[in-house]
């Protein structure tokens, strides 16, 4: 007899990308930023722990200073922002606050594979729609009735951004909350922030994990109408963001120049990598994120490309799911890592049977 709730006993856990500690491994599998965060982050952390005193106290439960800073940056009021333990926590809180057991949560797949897991934990009914073949949103998502719809833009793993006009139409067509997961949006040309001023049901999730190089500190934001933020606040842990993460996030947000340069470098490498992969015969979707989703040239399966790269100490992401198994997702690395990746692909291509 299981001690678990039936939905927990039945569900499959989320499988995070591997974090192997192999020396010299070129890690292009989890969309981390290859460059370090602003030097101000380490300096602030050192100052904060110098005499250890902040560690003795509970952290600010509502991250007041960080909230105000993020609100100013995003052009909203502080009561429209919730700070979370990564944007994954924003997603968890949204399921908890907006979707009752047995109620519907709608999203298009392929997308972030955490969505079905969170729906299962909540005991929600998953309404999984197929993305159009060009990775645009299916019309059915607009017609669905659900207390929560989840949209990733730019999407993962495709890298394709949803036009803000489409998201605007989705919010207008939906009665429930539309959560727009903008984990990768800093690498895109536009974002949906203006929709939170127009729609009471628009909720945006942001993270410092990618464009601010702070995946290890776990900082995310929810941005939306005051009433939505108030609801999320009710269901979060009291101390959901630890004191050092708050310090690190404040320092990172304060250094916008570092942020801009970091993002610009990744976008430049993304353009070069996409061009060169195309030249090598790979099909590359135009990416608005810090990764590309690439289809190998004829005579080479994506699985083979993944294993051959792995044998050369280069880790990319491949899924056996039939909807995406003909592509690999490659995180944008440094220029040197990109050169090595391209050399490895040339070598694998030359040796294909
Ligand atoms: N949304 C999407 C689409 C993601 O790919 C990720 C990263 N795995 C996240 C949210 C979560 O990011 P974090 O919790 O690090 O903020």
XYZ file of C-alpha atoms and ligand atoms in Angstrom:
369
model
C 0.000 0.000 0.000
C 1.338 3.417 -0.950
C 1.419 6.282 1.511
C 1.339 8.738 -1.363
C -1.621 10.676 -2.695
C -2.805 8.745 -5.766
C -1.778 11.519 -8.187
C 1.729 11.608 -6.685
C 2.034 7.809 -6.831
C 1.059 7.874 -10.517
C 3.090 10.859 -11.726
C 6.597 10.998 -13.166
C 9.069 13.384 -11.519
C 10.691 16.182 -13.496
C 14.060 15.196 -14.940
C 16.472 18.144 -14.800
C 19.305 18.412 -17.318
C 22.431 16.662 -16.111
C 24.971 18.578 -14.016
C 27.999 16.278 -14.352
C 31.244 17.382 -12.722
C 33.547 16.204 -15.491
C 36.731 18.276 -15.897
C 36.942 19.965 -19.292
C 33.336 19.172 -20.171
C 31.712 21.735 -22.483
C 28.300 22.046 -20.919
C 25.695 23.246 -23.391
C 22.694 21.332 -22.008
C 20.844 23.476 -19.453
C 20.787 26.991 -20.902
C 23.042 28.444 -18.259
C 24.976 31.587 -19.090
C 28.623 30.817 -19.976
C 29.844 34.128 -18.533
C 30.091 35.030 -14.841
C 27.661 37.495 -13.238
C 28.627 41.110 -12.550
C 31.729 41.304 -10.302
C 29.537 43.362 -7.970
C 27.706 40.142 -7.047
C 30.737 38.431 -5.488
C 31.795 41.683 -3.806
C 28.355 42.148 -2.229
C 28.222 38.545 -1.088
C 31.655 38.863 0.535
C 30.542 42.019 2.356
C 27.324 40.372 3.457
C 29.007 37.375 5.078
C 32.048 39.176 6.483
C 30.852 39.012 10.075
C 28.197 36.391 9.450
C 25.458 38.439 11.059
C 22.862 38.388 8.263
C 23.011 34.596 8.339
C 21.753 34.579 11.922
C 18.510 36.333 11.016
C 15.592 35.260 8.860
C 15.627 36.996 5.502
C 13.166 39.725 4.527
C 10.065 37.601 3.780
C 8.841 39.862 0.971
C 12.252 40.989 -0.375
C 11.184 44.653 -0.069
C 14.345 46.213 -1.497
C 14.653 43.754 -4.360
C 10.960 44.051 -5.133
C 11.248 47.849 -5.392
C 14.331 47.556 -7.586
C 12.714 45.020 -9.922
C 9.502 47.085 -10.092
C 11.480 50.180 -11.143
C 13.339 48.164 -13.776
C 10.179 46.613 -15.185
C 8.125 49.828 -14.989
C 5.465 48.593 -12.549
C 4.564 49.245 -8.886
C 6.255 47.181 -6.137
C 2.925 45.568 -5.235
C 2.854 44.121 -8.760
C 6.008 42.076 -8.153
C 6.619 38.890 -6.192
C 10.164 37.594 -5.702
C 10.542 33.828 -5.826
C 13.094 31.059 -5.452
C 13.711 30.917 -9.207
C 10.937 31.305 -11.752
C 10.188 27.609 -11.203
C 8.716 28.688 -7.869
C 6.523 31.245 -9.659
C 5.107 28.377 -11.716
C 4.499 26.230 -8.627
C 2.786 29.110 -6.829
C 0.591 29.847 -9.856
C -0.648 26.250 -9.980
C -1.287 26.332 -6.235
C -3.089 29.675 -6.225
C -5.127 29.465 -9.427
C -5.879 25.791 -10.186
C -8.027 23.626 -7.929
C -7.836 19.834 -7.936
C -9.432 18.495 -11.119
C -9.430 21.936 -12.789
C -7.790 22.532 -16.131
C -4.362 23.869 -16.907
C -3.747 24.402 -20.615
C -0.499 24.708 -22.555
C 0.960 23.753 -25.918
C 3.681 21.135 -26.279
C 6.581 20.831 -26.859
C 7.414 23.369 -24.199
C 8.913 23.408 -20.723
C 8.590 19.832 -19.452
C 8.024 21.020 -15.887
C 4.448 22.158 -16.712
C 2.855 18.665 -16.781
C 4.742 17.721 -13.613
C 3.400 20.724 -11.699
C -0.106 20.016 -12.982
C 0.183 16.407 -11.749
C 1.389 17.500 -8.320
C -1.628 19.785 -8.024
C -3.972 17.022 -9.222
C -5.021 19.325 -12.068
C -6.372 18.202 -15.433
C -3.696 18.678 -18.107
C -4.954 20.106 -21.377
C -1.941 19.491 -23.611
C -2.333 20.889 -27.108
C 0.092 20.243 -29.940
C 2.103 23.230 -31.148
C 1.687 23.929 -34.846
C 4.457 22.291 -36.931
C 6.231 25.669 -37.197
C 6.163 25.897 -33.368
C 3.538 28.647 -33.288
C 0.629 28.464 -30.796
C -2.404 26.375 -31.791
C -5.708 28.266 -32.170
C -7.344 25.880 -29.705
C -5.362 27.414 -26.863
C -7.288 30.657 -27.428
C -10.653 28.880 -27.199
C -9.850 26.645 -24.202
C -11.507 27.451 -20.909
C -9.071 27.001 -18.045
C -8.253 28.877 -14.841
C -4.606 28.847 -15.952
C -2.872 28.815 -19.337
C 0.913 28.586 -19.592
C 2.853 30.046 -22.505
C 6.634 30.171 -22.817
C 8.013 32.969 -24.927
C 10.574 32.591 -26.335
C 9.588 28.956 -26.178
C 11.867 26.181 -24.987
C 13.112 24.056 -26.627
C 12.265 25.709 -29.968
C 13.619 29.201 -29.217
C 10.685 30.663 -31.150
C 9.156 33.835 -29.625
C 5.395 34.386 -29.559
C 4.577 37.857 -30.949
C 3.303 40.182 -28.217
C 0.191 40.893 -30.320
C -0.620 37.156 -30.158
C -0.169 37.121 -26.380
C -2.383 40.202 -26.161
C -5.072 38.333 -28.102
C -4.646 35.277 -25.861
C -5.130 37.341 -22.691
C -8.203 39.011 -24.185
C -9.658 35.639 -25.221
C -9.071 34.018 -21.800
C -11.028 34.392 -18.597
C -8.436 32.626 -16.465
C -4.851 33.640 -15.788
C -2.410 33.604 -18.709
C 1.076 33.007 -17.346
C 3.713 34.163 -19.815
C 6.981 32.462 -18.941
C 9.662 34.882 -20.119
C 12.707 33.017 -18.786
C 14.615 33.741 -22.033
C 13.062 37.045 -23.058
C 16.147 39.186 -22.445
C 17.694 37.493 -25.499
C 14.644 38.391 -27.643
C 13.616 41.593 -29.399
C 10.372 42.292 -27.527
C 8.666 41.317 -24.270
C 5.116 41.218 -22.939
C 5.503 43.509 -19.909
C 3.071 46.076 -21.309
C 0.313 43.456 -21.199
C 0.194 43.475 -17.389
C -1.025 47.097 -17.592
C -3.743 46.149 -20.046
C -4.991 42.766 -18.773
C -5.816 41.841 -15.178
C -5.222 38.169 -16.048
C -1.715 38.560 -17.520
C 1.060 37.264 -15.291
C 4.700 37.315 -16.345
C 7.449 35.085 -14.946
C 11.043 36.309 -15.178
C 14.325 34.911 -13.919
C 17.878 36.030 -13.195
C 19.117 32.503 -14.039
C 19.887 33.102 -17.715
C 20.592 36.689 -18.741
C 22.055 37.689 -15.328
C 24.129 34.484 -14.925
C 22.611 33.702 -11.520
C 21.088 30.227 -11.965
C 22.818 29.072 -8.786
C 21.225 31.795 -6.655
C 17.613 30.919 -7.625
C 15.904 34.268 -8.212
C 12.692 34.691 -10.161
C 9.918 37.283 -10.342
C 6.193 37.235 -10.965
C 4.874 40.479 -12.435
C 1.182 41.169 -12.803
C -1.941 42.823 -11.465
C -1.895 43.514 -7.716
C -4.712 41.006 -7.110
C -2.753 38.167 -8.743
C 0.428 39.005 -6.816
C -1.545 39.158 -3.564
C -2.863 35.646 -4.255
C 0.611 34.270 -4.936
C 1.915 35.909 -1.739
C -0.664 33.985 0.291
C 0.578 30.594 -0.850
C 4.343 31.064 -0.809
C 6.699 29.939 1.955
C 7.283 32.770 4.421
C 11.006 32.900 3.682
C 11.119 31.695 0.112
C 14.229 33.659 -0.923
C 17.327 33.353 1.249
C 19.268 36.401 2.396
C 22.327 35.861 0.185
C 20.222 35.397 -2.940
C 18.562 38.734 -2.205
C 21.985 40.388 -1.871
C 23.237 38.810 -5.100
C 20.117 39.770 -7.049
C 20.285 43.400 -5.915
C 23.926 43.642 -6.997
C 23.221 42.003 -10.362
C 20.265 44.277 -11.153
C 22.342 47.326 -10.198
C 24.902 46.540 -12.904
C 22.850 47.024 -16.056
C 25.958 47.716 -18.123
C 27.349 44.242 -17.369
C 23.936 42.735 -18.128
C 23.703 44.488 -21.514
C 27.201 43.418 -22.557
C 26.593 39.836 -21.458
C 23.351 39.588 -23.449
C 24.902 41.266 -26.512
C 27.777 38.774 -26.515
C 25.415 35.810 -26.387
C 23.242 37.215 -29.170
C 26.322 37.723 -31.355
C 27.491 34.140 -30.729
C 23.959 32.870 -31.389
C 23.973 34.568 -34.802
C 27.384 33.106 -35.660
C 26.503 29.606 -34.422
C 23.186 29.600 -36.326
C 24.951 30.730 -39.516
C 27.727 28.174 -39.243
C 25.409 25.286 -38.337
C 23.295 26.172 -41.349
C 26.451 26.119 -43.465
C 27.160 22.606 -42.159
C 23.742 21.454 -43.331
C 21.862 21.582 -40.010
C 18.338 22.992 -39.917
C 18.266 25.799 -37.347
C 15.084 27.540 -36.214
C 15.497 31.312 -35.776
C 16.133 31.590 -32.033
C 15.175 34.451 -29.704
C 16.737 32.662 -26.708
C 20.202 31.631 -25.458
C 20.034 28.289 -27.265
C 19.326 26.932 -30.722
C 17.177 23.945 -31.664
C 18.942 22.221 -34.520
C 18.105 19.372 -36.897
C 21.135 17.347 -38.010
C 22.052 16.984 -41.685
C 20.893 13.973 -43.718
C 22.514 10.725 -42.652
C 22.818 11.691 -39.003
C 20.113 11.293 -36.357
C 19.807 13.773 -33.508
C 20.418 10.974 -31.046
C 23.634 10.020 -32.806
C 24.772 13.654 -32.903
C 24.081 13.911 -29.163
C 26.039 10.730 -28.322
C 28.917 11.561 -30.662
C 29.216 15.039 -29.133
C 29.091 13.514 -25.703
C 31.941 11.161 -26.592
C 33.904 14.323 -27.449
C 33.122 15.867 -24.031
C 30.421 18.207 -25.322
C 27.035 17.937 -23.640
C 23.891 19.130 -25.443
C 20.237 18.199 -24.792
C 18.310 15.520 -26.627
C 14.871 14.115 -25.806
C 13.447 10.767 -26.919
C 9.954 12.340 -27.096
C 8.729 11.714 -30.679
C 7.712 15.378 -31.061
C 11.291 16.608 -30.693
C 13.584 13.634 -31.130
C 14.820 14.798 -34.528
C 16.573 17.846 -33.012
C 19.151 18.720 -30.376
C 19.024 21.801 -28.204
C 22.351 23.570 -27.874
C 22.919 26.302 -25.293
C 24.973 29.254 -26.511
C 28.416 28.975 -24.933
C 31.540 31.124 -25.096
C 33.204 31.758 -28.461
C 35.854 29.171 -27.663
C 33.229 26.548 -26.726
C 31.375 27.380 -29.940
C 34.542 26.846 -32.015
C 35.044 23.456 -30.347
C 31.413 22.494 -30.912
C 31.612 23.387 -34.597
C 34.895 21.480 -35.011
C 33.308 18.428 -33.361
C 30.266 18.588 -35.660
C 32.539 18.861 -38.718
C 34.405 15.784 -37.499
C 31.202 13.800 -36.809
C 29.810 14.800 -40.207
C 32.975 13.700 -41.989
C 32.844 10.294 -40.284
C 29.148 9.616 -40.837
C 28.511 6.226 -42.427
N 10.902 28.517 -17.575
C 11.536 27.923 -18.586
C 10.895 27.882 -19.913
C 12.795 27.336 -18.380
O 13.425 26.705 -19.378
C 13.388 27.403 -17.095
C 14.757 26.819 -16.852
N 14.793 25.445 -16.769
C 12.674 28.018 -16.080
C 11.440 28.581 -16.342
C 13.155 28.030 -14.665
O 14.170 28.909 -14.428
P 14.600 29.291 -12.966
O 13.796 28.479 -11.992
O 16.047 28.998 -12.891
O 14.288 30.747 -12.835
